Tab-separated table of C-alpha atoms and ligand atoms in Angstrom:
chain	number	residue	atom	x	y	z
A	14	UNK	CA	59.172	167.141	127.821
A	15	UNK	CA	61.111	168.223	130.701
A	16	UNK	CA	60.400	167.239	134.220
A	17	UNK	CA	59.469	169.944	136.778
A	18	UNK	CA	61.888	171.549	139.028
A	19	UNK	CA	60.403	172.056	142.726
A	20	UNK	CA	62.078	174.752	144.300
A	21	UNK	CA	63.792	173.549	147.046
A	22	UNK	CA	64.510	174.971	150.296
A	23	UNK	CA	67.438	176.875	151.438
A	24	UNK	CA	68.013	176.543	155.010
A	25	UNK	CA	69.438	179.468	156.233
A	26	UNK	CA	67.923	180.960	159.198
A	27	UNK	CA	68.208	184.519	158.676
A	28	UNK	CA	65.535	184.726	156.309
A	29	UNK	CA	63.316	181.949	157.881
A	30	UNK	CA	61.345	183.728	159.825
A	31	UNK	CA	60.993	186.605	157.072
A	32	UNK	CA	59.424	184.486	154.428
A	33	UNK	CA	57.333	182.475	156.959
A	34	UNK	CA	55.657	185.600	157.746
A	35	UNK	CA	55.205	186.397	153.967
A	36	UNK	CA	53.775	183.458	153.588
A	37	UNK	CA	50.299	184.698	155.502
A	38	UNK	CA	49.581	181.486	157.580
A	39	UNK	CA	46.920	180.440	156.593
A	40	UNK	CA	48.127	177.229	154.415
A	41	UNK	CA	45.640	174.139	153.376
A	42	UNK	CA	45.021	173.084	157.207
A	43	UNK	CA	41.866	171.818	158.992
A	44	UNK	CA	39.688	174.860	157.488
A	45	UNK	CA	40.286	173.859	153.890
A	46	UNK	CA	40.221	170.341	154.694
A	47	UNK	CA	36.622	170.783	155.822
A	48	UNK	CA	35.747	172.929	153.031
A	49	UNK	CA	36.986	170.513	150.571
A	50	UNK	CA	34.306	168.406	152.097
A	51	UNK	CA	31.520	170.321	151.189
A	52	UNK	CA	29.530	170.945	148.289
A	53	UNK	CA	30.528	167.640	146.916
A	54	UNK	CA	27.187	166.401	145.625
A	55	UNK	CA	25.881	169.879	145.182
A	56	UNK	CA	24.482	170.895	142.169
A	57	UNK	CA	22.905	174.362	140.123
A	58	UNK	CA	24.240	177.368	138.672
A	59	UNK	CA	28.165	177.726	138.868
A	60	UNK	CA	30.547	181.056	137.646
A	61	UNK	CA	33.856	180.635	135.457
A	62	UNK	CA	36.636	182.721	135.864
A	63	UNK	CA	39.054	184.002	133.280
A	64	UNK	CA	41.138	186.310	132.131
A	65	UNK	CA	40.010	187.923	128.701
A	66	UNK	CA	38.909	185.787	126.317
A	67	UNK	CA	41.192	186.991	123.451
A	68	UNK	CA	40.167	184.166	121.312
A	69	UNK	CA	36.589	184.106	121.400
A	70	UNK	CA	36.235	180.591	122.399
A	71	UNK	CA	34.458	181.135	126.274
A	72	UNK	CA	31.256	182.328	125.267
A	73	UNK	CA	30.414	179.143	122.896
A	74	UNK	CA	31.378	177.026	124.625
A	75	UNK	CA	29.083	178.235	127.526
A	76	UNK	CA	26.420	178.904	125.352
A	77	UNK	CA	26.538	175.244	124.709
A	78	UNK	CA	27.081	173.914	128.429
A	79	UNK	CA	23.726	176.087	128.866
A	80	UNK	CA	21.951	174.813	126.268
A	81	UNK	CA	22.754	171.221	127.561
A	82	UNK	CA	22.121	172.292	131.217
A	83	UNK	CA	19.472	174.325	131.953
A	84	UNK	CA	19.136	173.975	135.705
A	85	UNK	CA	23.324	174.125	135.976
A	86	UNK	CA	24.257	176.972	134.229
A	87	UNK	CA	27.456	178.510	133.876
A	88	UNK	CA	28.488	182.358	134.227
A	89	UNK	CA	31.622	183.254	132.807
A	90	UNK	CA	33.126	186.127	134.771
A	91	UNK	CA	36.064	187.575	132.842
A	92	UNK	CA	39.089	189.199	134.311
A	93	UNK	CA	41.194	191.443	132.229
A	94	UNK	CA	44.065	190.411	129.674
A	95	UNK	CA	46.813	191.006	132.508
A	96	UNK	CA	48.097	188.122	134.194
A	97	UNK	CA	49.341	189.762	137.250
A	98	UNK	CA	46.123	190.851	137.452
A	99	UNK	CA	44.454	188.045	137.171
A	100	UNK	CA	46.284	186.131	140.161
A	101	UNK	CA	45.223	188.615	142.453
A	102	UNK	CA	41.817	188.884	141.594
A	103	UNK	CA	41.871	184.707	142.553
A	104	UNK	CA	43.910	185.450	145.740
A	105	UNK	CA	41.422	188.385	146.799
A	106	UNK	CA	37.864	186.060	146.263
A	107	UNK	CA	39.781	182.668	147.883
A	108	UNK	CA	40.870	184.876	151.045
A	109	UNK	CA	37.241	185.967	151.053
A	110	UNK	CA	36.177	182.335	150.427
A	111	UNK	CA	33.891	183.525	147.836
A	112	UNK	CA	31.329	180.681	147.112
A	113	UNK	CA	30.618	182.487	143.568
A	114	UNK	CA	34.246	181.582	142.118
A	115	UNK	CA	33.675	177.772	141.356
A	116	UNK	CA	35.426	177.355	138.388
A	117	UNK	CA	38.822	179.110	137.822
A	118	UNK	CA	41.481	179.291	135.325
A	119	UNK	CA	44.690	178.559	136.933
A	120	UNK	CA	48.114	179.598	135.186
A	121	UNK	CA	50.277	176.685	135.843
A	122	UNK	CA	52.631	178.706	138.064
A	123	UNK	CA	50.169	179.501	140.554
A	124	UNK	CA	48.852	175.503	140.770
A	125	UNK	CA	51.659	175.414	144.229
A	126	UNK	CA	50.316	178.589	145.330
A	127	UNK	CA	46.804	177.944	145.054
A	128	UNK	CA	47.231	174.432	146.663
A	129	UNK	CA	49.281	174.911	149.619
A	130	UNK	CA	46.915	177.443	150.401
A	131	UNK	CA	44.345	174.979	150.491
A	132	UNK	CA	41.886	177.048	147.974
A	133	UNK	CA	41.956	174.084	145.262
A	134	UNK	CA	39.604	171.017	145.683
A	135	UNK	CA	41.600	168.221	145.137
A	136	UNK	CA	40.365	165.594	141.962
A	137	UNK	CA	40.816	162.263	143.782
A	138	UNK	CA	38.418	159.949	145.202
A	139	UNK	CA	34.839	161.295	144.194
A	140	UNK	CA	35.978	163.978	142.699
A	141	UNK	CA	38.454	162.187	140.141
A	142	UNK	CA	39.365	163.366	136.969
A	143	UNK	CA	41.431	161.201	134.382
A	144	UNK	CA	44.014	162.726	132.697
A	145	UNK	CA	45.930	159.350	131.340
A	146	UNK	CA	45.759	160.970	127.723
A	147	UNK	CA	46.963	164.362	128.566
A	148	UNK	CA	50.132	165.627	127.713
A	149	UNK	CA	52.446	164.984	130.474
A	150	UNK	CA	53.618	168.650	131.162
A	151	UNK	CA	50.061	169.540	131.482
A	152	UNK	CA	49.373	167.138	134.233
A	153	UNK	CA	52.645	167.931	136.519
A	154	UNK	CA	51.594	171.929	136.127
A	155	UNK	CA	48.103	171.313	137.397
A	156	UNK	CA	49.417	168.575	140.257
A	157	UNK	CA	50.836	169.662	143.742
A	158	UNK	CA	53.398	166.775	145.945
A	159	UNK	CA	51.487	164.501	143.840
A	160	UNK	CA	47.421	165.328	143.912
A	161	UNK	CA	46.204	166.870	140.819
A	162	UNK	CA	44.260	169.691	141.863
A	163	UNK	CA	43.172	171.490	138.892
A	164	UNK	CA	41.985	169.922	135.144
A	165	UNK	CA	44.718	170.986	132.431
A	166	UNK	CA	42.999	173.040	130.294
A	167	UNK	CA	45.811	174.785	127.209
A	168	UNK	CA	48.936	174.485	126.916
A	169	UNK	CA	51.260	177.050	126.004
A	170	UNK	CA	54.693	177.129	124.212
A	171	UNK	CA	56.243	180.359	122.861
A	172	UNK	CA	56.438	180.661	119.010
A	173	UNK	CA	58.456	182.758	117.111
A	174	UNK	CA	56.374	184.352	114.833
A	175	UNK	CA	58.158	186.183	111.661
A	176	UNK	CA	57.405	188.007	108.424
A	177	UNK	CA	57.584	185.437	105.684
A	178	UNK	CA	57.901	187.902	103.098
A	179	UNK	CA	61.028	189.981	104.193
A	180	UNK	CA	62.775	186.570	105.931
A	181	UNK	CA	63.752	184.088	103.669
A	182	UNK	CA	64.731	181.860	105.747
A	183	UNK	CA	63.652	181.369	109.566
A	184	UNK	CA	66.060	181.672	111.707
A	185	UNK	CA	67.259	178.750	114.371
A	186	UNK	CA	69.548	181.003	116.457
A	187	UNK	CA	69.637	184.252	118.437
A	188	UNK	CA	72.544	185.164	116.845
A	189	UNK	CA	70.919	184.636	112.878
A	190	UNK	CA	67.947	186.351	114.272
A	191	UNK	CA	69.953	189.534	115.223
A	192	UNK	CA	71.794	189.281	111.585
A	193	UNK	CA	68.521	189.776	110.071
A	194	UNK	CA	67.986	192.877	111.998
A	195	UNK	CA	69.586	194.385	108.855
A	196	UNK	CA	66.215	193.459	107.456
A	197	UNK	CA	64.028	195.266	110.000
A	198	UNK	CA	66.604	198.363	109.459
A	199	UNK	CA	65.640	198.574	105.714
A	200	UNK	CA	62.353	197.881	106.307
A	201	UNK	CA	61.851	200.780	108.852
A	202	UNK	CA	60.672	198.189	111.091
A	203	UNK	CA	61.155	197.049	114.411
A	204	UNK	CA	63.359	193.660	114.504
A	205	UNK	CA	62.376	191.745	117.335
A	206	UNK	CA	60.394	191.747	120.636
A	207	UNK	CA	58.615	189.774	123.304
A	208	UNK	CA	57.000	191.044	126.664
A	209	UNK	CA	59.490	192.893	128.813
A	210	UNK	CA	56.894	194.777	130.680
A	211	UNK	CA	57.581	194.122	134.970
A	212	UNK	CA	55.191	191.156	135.093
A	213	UNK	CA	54.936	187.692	134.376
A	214	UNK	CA	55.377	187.367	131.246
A	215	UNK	CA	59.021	188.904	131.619
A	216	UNK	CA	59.870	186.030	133.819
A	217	UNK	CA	58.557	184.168	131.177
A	218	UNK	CA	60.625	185.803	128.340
A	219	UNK	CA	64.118	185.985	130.845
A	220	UNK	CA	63.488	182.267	131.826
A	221	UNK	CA	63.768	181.399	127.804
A	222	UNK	CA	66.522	183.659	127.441
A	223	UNK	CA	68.509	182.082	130.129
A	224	UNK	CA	67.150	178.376	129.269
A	225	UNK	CA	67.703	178.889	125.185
A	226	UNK	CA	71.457	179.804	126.084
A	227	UNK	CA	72.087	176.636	127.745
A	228	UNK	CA	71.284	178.285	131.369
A	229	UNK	CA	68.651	177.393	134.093
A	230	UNK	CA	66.686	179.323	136.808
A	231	UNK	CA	67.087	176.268	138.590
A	232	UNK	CA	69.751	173.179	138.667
A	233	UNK	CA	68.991	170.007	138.743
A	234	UNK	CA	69.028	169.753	142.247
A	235	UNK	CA	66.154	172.516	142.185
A	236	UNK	CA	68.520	175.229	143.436
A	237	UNK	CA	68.733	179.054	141.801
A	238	UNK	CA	71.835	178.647	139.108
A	239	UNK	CA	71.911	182.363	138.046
A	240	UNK	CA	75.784	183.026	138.410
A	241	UNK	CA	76.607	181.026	135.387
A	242	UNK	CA	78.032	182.738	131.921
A	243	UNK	CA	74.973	180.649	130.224
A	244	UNK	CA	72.827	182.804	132.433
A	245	UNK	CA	74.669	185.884	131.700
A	246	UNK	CA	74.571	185.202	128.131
A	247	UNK	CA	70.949	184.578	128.143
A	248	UNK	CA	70.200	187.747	129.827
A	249	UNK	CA	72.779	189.698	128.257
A	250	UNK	CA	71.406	188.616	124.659
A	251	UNK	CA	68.290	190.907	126.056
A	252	UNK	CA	70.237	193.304	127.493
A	253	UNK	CA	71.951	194.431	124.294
A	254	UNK	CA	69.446	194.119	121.848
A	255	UNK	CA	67.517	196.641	123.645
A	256	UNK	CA	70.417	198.874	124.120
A	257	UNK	CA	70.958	198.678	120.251
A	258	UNK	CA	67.417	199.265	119.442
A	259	UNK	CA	67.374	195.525	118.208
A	260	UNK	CA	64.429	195.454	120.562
A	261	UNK	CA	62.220	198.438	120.180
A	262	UNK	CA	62.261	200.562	123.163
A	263	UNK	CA	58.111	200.558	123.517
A	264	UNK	CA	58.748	196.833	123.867
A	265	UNK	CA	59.528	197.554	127.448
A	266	UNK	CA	55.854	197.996	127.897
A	267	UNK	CA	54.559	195.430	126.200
A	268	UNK	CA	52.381	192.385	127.329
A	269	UNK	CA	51.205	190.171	125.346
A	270	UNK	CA	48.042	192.078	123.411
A	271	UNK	CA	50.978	195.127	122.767
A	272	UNK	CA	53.122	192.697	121.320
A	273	UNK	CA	50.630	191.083	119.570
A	274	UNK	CA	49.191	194.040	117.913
A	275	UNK	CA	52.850	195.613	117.185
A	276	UNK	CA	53.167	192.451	114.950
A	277	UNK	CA	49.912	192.616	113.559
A	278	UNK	CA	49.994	196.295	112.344
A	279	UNK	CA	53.312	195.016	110.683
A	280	UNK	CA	56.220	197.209	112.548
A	281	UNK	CA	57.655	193.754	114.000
A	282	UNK	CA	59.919	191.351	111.611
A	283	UNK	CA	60.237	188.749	114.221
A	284	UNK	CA	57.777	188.268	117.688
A	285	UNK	CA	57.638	186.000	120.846
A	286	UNK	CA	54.092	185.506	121.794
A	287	UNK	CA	51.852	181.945	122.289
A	288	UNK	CA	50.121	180.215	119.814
A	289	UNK	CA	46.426	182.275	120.759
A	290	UNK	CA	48.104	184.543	118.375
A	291	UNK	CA	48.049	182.700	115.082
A	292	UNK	CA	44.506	182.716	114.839
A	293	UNK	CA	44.115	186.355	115.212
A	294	UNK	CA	46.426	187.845	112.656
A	295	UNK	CA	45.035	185.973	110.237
A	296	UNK	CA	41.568	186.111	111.003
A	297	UNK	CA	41.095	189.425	112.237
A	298	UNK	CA	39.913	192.082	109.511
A	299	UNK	CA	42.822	195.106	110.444
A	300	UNK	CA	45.731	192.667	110.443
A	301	UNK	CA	48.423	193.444	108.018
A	302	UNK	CA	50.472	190.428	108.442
A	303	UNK	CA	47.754	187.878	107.260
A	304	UNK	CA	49.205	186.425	104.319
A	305	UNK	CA	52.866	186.461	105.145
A	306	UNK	CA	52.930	184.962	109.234
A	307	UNK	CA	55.621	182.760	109.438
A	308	UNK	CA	56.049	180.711	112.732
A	309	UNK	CA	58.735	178.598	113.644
A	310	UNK	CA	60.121	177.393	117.412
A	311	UNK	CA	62.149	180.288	119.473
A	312	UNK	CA	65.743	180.618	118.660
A	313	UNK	CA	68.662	179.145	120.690
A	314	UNK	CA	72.572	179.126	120.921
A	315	UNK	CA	73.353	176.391	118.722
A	316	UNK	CA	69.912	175.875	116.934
A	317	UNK	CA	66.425	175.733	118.563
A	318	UNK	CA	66.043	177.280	121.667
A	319	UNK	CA	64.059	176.066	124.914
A	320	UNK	CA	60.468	178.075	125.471
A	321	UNK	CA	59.223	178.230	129.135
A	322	UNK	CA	56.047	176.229	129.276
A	323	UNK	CA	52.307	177.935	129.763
A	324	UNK	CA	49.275	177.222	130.210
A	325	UNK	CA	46.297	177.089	131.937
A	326	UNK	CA	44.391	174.676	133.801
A	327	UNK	CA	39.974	175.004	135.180
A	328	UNK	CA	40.312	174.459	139.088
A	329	UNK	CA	37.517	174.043	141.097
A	330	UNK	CA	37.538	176.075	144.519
A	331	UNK	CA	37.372	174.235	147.789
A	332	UNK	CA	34.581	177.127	148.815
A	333	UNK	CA	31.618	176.337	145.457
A	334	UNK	CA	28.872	174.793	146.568
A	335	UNK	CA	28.155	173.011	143.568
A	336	UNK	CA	31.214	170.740	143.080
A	337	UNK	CA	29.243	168.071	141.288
A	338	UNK	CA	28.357	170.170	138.353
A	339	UNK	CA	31.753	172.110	138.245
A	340	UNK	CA	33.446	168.460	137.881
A	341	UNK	CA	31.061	167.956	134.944
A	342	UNK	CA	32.193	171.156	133.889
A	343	UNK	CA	36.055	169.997	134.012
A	344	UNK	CA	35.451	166.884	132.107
A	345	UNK	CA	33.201	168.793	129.350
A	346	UNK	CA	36.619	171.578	129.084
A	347	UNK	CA	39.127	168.969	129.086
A	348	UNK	CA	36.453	166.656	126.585
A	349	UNK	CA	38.312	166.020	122.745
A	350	UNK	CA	35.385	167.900	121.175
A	351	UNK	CA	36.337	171.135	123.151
A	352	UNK	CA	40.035	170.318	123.301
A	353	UNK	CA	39.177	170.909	119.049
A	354	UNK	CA	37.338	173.251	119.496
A	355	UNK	CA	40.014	175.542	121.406
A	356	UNK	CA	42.354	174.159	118.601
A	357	UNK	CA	40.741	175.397	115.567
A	358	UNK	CA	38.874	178.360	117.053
A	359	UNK	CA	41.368	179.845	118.964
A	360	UNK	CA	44.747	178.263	117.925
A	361	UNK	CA	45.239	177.692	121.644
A	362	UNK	CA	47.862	174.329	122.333
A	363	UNK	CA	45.823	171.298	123.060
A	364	UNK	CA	46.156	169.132	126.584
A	365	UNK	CA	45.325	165.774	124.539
A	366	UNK	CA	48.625	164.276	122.985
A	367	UNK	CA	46.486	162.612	120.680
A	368	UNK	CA	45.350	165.566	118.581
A	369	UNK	CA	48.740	166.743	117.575
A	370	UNK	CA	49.066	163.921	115.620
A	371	UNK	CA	45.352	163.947	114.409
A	372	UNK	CA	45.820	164.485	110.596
A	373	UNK	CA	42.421	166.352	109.887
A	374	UNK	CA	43.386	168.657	112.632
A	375	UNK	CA	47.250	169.111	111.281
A	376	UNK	CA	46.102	169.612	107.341
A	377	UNK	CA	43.628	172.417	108.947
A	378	UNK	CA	46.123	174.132	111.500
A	379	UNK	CA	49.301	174.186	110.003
A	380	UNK	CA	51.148	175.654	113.003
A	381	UNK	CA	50.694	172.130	115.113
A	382	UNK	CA	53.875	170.658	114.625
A	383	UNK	CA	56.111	173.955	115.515
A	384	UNK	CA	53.490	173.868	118.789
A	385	UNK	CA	54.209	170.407	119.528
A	386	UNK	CA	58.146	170.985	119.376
A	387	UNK	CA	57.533	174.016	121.432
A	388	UNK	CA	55.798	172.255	124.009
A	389	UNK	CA	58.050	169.570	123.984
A	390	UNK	CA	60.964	171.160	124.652
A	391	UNK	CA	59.235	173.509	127.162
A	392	UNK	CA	60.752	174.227	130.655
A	393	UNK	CA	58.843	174.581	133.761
A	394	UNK	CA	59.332	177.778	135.469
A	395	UNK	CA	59.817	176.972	139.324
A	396	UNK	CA	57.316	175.149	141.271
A	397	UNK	CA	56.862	176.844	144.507
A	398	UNK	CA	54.050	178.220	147.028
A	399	UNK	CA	56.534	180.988	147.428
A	400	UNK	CA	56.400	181.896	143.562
A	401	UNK	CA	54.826	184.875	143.627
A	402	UNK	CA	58.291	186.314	145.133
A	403	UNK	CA	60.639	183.925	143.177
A	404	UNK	CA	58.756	185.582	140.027
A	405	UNK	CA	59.255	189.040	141.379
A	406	UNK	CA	62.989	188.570	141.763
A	407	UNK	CA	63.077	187.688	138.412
A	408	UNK	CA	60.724	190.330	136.660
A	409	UNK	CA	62.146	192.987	138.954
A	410	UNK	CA	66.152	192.041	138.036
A	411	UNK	CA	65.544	191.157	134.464
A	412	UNK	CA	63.396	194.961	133.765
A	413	UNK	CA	66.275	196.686	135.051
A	414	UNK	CA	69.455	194.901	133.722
A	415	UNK	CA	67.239	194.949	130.124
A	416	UNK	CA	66.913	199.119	130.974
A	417	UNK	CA	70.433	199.245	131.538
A	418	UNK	CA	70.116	200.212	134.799
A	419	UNK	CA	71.772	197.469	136.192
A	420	UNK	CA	74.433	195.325	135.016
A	421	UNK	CA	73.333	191.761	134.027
A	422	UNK	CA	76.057	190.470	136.711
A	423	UNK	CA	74.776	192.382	139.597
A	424	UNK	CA	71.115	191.333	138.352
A	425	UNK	CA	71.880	188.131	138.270
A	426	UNK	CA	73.203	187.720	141.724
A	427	UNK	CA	70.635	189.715	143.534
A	428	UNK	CA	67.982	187.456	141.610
A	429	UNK	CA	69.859	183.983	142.979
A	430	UNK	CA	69.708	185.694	146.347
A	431	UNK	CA	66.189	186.828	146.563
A	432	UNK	CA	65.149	183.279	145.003
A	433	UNK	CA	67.174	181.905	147.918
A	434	UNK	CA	65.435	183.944	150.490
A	435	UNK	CA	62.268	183.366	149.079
A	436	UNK	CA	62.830	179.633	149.085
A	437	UNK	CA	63.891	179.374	152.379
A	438	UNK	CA	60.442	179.083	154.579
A	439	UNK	CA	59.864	175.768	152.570
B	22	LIG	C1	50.253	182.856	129.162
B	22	LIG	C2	50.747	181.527	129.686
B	22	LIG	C3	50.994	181.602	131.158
B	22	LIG	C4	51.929	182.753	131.480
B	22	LIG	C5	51.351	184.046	130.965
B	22	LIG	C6	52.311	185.207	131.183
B	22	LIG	O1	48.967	183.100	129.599
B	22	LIG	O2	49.843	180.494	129.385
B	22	LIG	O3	51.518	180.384	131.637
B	22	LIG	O4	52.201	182.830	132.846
B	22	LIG	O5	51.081	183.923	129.581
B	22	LIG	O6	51.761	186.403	130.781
């Protein structure tokens, strides 16, 4: 598991005062100090936030907090499937310090966001939370300089998912992968595709691109390392399969639920997607791919390649006014029994290192051990309260080098620039 790369600042002047200004003021000062104060013994009826609940898995679980608590019951308020969506729904009801947001499901790249802002109640002191069996990974993406600030909830590690009747044998590299496209071809099927809509989950899918071609979106010093021919290779690898139809051209819409059903309705041989997705194609009634789902970990250059890490963790908001029962609420999400639950309900990646080696779970949920590799060789996408325009410089280069209407050099360099200027009020 790979450490976390914080963004670090670039100090050039020009752009200072720029991204300063972008940043909205604001920040975690003496008002969200205060507010973090409040509410702390309160306790009654509290709302959960999330996006769609693909899986199923919200509504019994808060059918069972309710049962258990009459007088603190939960609402679940779902958002729609969209991530980008989703992130400003959360900015919109913190700037409005909505009281009725208590819980929330943070994506791990907004955890710097969210907390510099000062929108995130921190779990220390009375509010403490222990997380000495989670996953490591899970912890640093739900921590800011330090303070955890939100409980990790899933994890997340892309999957290749394949057709285990038309590939014999998986492959371990991009390069195999695209020599099976033959496959696809005879099969008058698409060969391969991930989410290359403009939104988060292309930064996502460039970030493994780059990463599984021996490239970073960061160095180790946490700077932007885009003008590298790892980088270029990475992106390129993207680039070309969609110009050669290798990646289907409607892939350029797709987020995850387009990708997902693509696969399911059998016109994909191989798909990037999370591990939510196992349980659906074989579960639901329409899926054509039930029987033959292969999974395996996302190709590389040399063998496996490196997926960027996911996941979600339940942060409380400095504005509830019943903090004591949303804590309660944490511990009962981040509990083993629902950390099970998530696992064989909704094949979502557990934040308890314990239950990937749990062999009732493995025999039932055969797709653990590609997970745990996954997750284990997961790397972080930057950590930054500027992300949401170091993920915009990515998405935005990345759409159009992949639509060809930009070379993968120029889109490289404008995306280490714009990462630089949007790194530079730190
Ligand atoms: C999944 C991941 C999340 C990522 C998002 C992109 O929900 O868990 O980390 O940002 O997909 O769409």
């Amino acid at each position: 598991m790979k450490t976390p790369k914080f963004l670090l600042p670039v100090a050039t002047a020009g752009v200072l005062a720029l991204t300063l200004s972008a940043c909205g003021g604001g920040g975690g000062g003496t008002t969200a100090g205060s507010d973090a104060e409040q509410g702390l013994d309160g306790r009654g009826p509290i709302t959960y936030v999330q996006g769609k609940d693909n899986s199923n898995v919200v509504r019994p679980l808060i059918e069972k907090w309710n049962a258990a608590h009459p007088d603190e019951k939960v609402t679940f308020k779902e958002q729609t499937d969209q991530a980008d969506q989703q992130h400003d729904d959360l900015v919109q009801n913190f700037q409005a310090k909505n009281a009725n947001y208590d819980v929330v499901s943070v994506d791990v790249v907004w955890t710097a966001e969210f907390a510099a802002k000062g929108w995130l109640q921190p779990l220390k002191d009375k509010m403490a939370l222990d997380t000495s069996a989670m996953l490591k990974p899970t912890v640093e993406s739900a921590s800011y300089k330090g303070t955890l600030y939100a409980a990790p909830q899933n994890s997340d590690g892309g999957i290749l998912y394949y057709r285990k009747d038309l590939v014999p044998t998986a492959p371990k590299t991009w390069d195999e992968m695209m020599g099976m496209c033959t496959i696809a071809e005879e099969n008058g099927i698409g060969c391969f595709a991930g989410q290359y809509a403009k939104y988060e989950g292309l930064t996502v899918n460039t970030s493994e691109a780059i990463n599984s071609a021996g490239g970073a979106v960061l160095d180790a010093e946490g700077k932007p390392n885009l003008n590298t021919p790892e980088a270029k290779e990475g992106l390129e690898n993207l680039a070309s399969a969609y110009a050669d139809g290798s990646i289907p051209k409607e892939a350029i819409t797709f987020q995850e639920e387009q990708g997902r059903q693509a696969f399911q309705d059998g016109k994909l041989l191989f798909h990037r997607n999370w591990p939510y997705v196992y349980n659906l194609a074989v579960t639901e009634g329409s899926s054509k791919v039930k029987d033959v789902l292969g999974m395996t970990a996302l190709p590389g250059k040399d063998g496996p390649g490196a997926s960027t890490l996911g996941g979600h963790s339940a942060g409380m908001s400095v504005y509830s006014k019943n903090k004591a029962t949303a804590l309660d609420f944490l511990k009962f999400l981040t509990s083993e029994e629902t950390q099970k639950f998530y696992a064989t309900q909704g094949s979502l990646a557990p934040v308890l290192g314990a239950l990937y080696d749990d062999q009732e779970l493995v025999t039932k949920l055969p797709y653990l051990p590609v997970l745990k590799t996954s997750i284990e060789n997961a790397e972080p996408r930057p950590v930054t309260p500027f992300y949401p325009a170091v993920t915009k410089a990515i998405q935005e280069n990345a759409y159009s080098a992949i639509k060809g209407e930009k070379s993968v050099d120029a889109a490289l360099s404008d995306m280490q620039k714009s990462i630089e200027s949007a790194s530079a009020g730190q």
